[in-house]
Coordinates of C-alpha atoms in Angstrom, one line a residue:
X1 CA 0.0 0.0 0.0
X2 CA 1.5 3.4 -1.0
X3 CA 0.8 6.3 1.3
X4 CA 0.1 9.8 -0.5
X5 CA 0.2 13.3 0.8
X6 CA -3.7 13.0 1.1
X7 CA -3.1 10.1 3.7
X8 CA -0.6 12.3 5.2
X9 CA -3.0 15.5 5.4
X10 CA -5.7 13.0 6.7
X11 CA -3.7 12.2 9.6
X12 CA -2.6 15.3 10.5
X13 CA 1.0 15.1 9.2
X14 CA 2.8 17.5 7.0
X15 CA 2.7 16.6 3.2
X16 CA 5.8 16.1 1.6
X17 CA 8.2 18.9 0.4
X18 CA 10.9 16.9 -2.1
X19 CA 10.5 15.6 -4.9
X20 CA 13.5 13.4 -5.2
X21 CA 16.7 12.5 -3.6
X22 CA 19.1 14.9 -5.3
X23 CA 22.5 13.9 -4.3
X24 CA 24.5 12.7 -1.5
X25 CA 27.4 15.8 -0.8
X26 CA 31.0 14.3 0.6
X27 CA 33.7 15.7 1.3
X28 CA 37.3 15.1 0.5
X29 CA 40.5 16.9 0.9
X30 CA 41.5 16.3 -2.6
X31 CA 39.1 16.5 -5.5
X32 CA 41.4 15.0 -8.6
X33 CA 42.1 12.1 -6.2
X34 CA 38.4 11.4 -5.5
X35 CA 37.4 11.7 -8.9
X36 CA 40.0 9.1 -10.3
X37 CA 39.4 6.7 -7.1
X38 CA 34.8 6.4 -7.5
X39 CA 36.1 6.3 -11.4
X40 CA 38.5 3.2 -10.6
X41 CA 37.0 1.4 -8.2
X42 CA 33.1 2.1 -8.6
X43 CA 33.3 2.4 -12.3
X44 CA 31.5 6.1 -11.4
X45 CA 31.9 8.9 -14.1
X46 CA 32.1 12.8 -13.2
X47 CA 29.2 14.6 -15.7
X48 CA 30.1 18.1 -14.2
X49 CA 32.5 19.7 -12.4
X50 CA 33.0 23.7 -11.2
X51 CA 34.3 26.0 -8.9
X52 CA 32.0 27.6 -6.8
X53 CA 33.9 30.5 -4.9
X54 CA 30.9 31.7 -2.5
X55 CA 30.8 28.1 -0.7
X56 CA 34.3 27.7 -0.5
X57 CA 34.8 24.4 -2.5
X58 CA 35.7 22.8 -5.9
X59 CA 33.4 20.2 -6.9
X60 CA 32.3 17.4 -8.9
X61 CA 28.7 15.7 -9.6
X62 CA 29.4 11.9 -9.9
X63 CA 26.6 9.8 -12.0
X64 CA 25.3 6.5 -10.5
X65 CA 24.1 4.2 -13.0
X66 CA 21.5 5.7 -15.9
X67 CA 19.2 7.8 -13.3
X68 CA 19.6 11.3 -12.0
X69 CA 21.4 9.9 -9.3
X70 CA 24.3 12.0 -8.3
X71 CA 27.6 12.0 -5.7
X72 CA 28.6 15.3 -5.0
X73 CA 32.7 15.3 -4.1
X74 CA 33.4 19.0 -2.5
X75 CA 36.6 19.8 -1.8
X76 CA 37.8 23.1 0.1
X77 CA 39.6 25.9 -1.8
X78 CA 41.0 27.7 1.6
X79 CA 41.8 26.2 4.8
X80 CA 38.7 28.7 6.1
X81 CA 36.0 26.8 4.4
X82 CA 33.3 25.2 5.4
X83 CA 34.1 21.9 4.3
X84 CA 38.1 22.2 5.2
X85 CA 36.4 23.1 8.7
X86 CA 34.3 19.7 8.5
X87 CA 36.9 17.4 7.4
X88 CA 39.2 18.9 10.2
X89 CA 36.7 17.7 12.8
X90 CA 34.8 14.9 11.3
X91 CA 37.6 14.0 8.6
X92 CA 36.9 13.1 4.9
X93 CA 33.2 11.6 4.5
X94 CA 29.5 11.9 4.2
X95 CA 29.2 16.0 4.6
X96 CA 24.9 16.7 3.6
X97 CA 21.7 14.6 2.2
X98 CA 20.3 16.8 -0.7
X99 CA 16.9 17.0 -1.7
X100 CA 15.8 18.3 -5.0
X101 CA 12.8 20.9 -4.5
X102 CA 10.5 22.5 -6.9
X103 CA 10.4 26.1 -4.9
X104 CA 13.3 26.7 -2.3
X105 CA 11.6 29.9 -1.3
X106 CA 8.4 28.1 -0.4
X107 CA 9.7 24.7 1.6
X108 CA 11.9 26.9 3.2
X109 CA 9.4 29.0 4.6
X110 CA 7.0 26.0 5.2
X111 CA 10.3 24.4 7.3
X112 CA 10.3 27.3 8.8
X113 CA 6.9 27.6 10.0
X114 CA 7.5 23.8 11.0
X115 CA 10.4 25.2 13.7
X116 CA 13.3 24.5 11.6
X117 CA 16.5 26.5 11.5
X118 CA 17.6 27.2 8.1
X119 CA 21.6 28.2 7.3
X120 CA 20.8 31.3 5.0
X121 CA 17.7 33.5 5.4
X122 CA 17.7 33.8 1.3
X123 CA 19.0 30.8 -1.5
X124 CA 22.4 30.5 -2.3
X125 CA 24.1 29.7 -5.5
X126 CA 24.4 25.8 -6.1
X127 CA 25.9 23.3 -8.5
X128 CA 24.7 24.4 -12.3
X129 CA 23.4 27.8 -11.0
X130 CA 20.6 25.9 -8.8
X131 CA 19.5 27.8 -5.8
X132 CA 20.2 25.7 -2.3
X133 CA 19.5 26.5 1.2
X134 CA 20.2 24.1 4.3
X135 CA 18.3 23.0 7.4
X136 CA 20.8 23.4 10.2
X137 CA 21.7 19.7 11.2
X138 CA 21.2 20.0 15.2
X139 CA 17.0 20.4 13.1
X140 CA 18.0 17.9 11.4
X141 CA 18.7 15.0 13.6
X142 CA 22.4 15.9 13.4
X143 CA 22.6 15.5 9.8
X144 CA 23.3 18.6 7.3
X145 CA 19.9 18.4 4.8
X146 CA 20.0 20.8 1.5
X147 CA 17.3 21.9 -0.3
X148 CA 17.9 22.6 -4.1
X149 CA 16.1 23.7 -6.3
X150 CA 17.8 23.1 -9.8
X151 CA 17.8 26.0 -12.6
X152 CA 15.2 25.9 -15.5
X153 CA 15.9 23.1 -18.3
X154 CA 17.9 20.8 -15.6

């Protein structure tokens, strides 16, 4: 039996918000490395790589199999950013759980409304000029969620 957001609504919990899984994000201290070692041993292929200078990191979507699922490697460009910062205390690994949305600016109010913290009170820049935001992880059950919301004809 599949449960829609009617069934949801009908018992008093909140409808759902993503539409898909978007990517898994980790980080790594060396992004050629990765690349070559998920291309090696997991017979993974890079589609896109960039630079994004706001967040900090160089970084490379990963394809799994013929879907739209993606890997995200991010790797810092200064010893200041935000993912140099998490692989200095959590080392090299699983960094945020993406979900793709169809309006960032709407689930992130409705989170809001919901009593979740969110890391930026407008969208960011993402991979391919999407526009992200993140639930702050200690909302999150400790994990670091991102909402993205890719840009028109992705």
């Amino acid at each position: 039996m599949t449960t829609t957001d009617a069934d949801h609504t009908a018992a008093g919990l909140p409808a759902g918000l993503f539409t898909t899984i978007d990517h898994v994000g980790i980080a790594v201290p060396d992004l050629d490395e990765a690349i070559a070692f998920y291309a090696e041993k997991y017979g993974v292929r890079s589609v896109h790589e960039e630079t994004n200078e706001e967040q900090g990191v160089r970084e490379a979507m990963l394809a799994v199999g013929d879907g739209d699922t993606r890997i995200q490697l991010l790797a810092p460009l200064t010893p200041e950013s935000t993912i140099a910062k998490f692989i200095g205390r959590s080392g090299p690994g699983l960094q945020q759980l993406a979900f793709r949305v169809d309006d960032v600016e709407a689930v992130s109010a409705t989170l809001r409304e919901r009593g979740l913290r969110l890391l930026y009170d407008t969208p960011k820049r993402g991979t391919s000029d999407s526009r992200v935001n993140f639930i702050h992880p200690k909302d999150a059950g400790g994990v670091l969620v991102e909402l993205v919301q890719p840009a028109a004809g992705h």
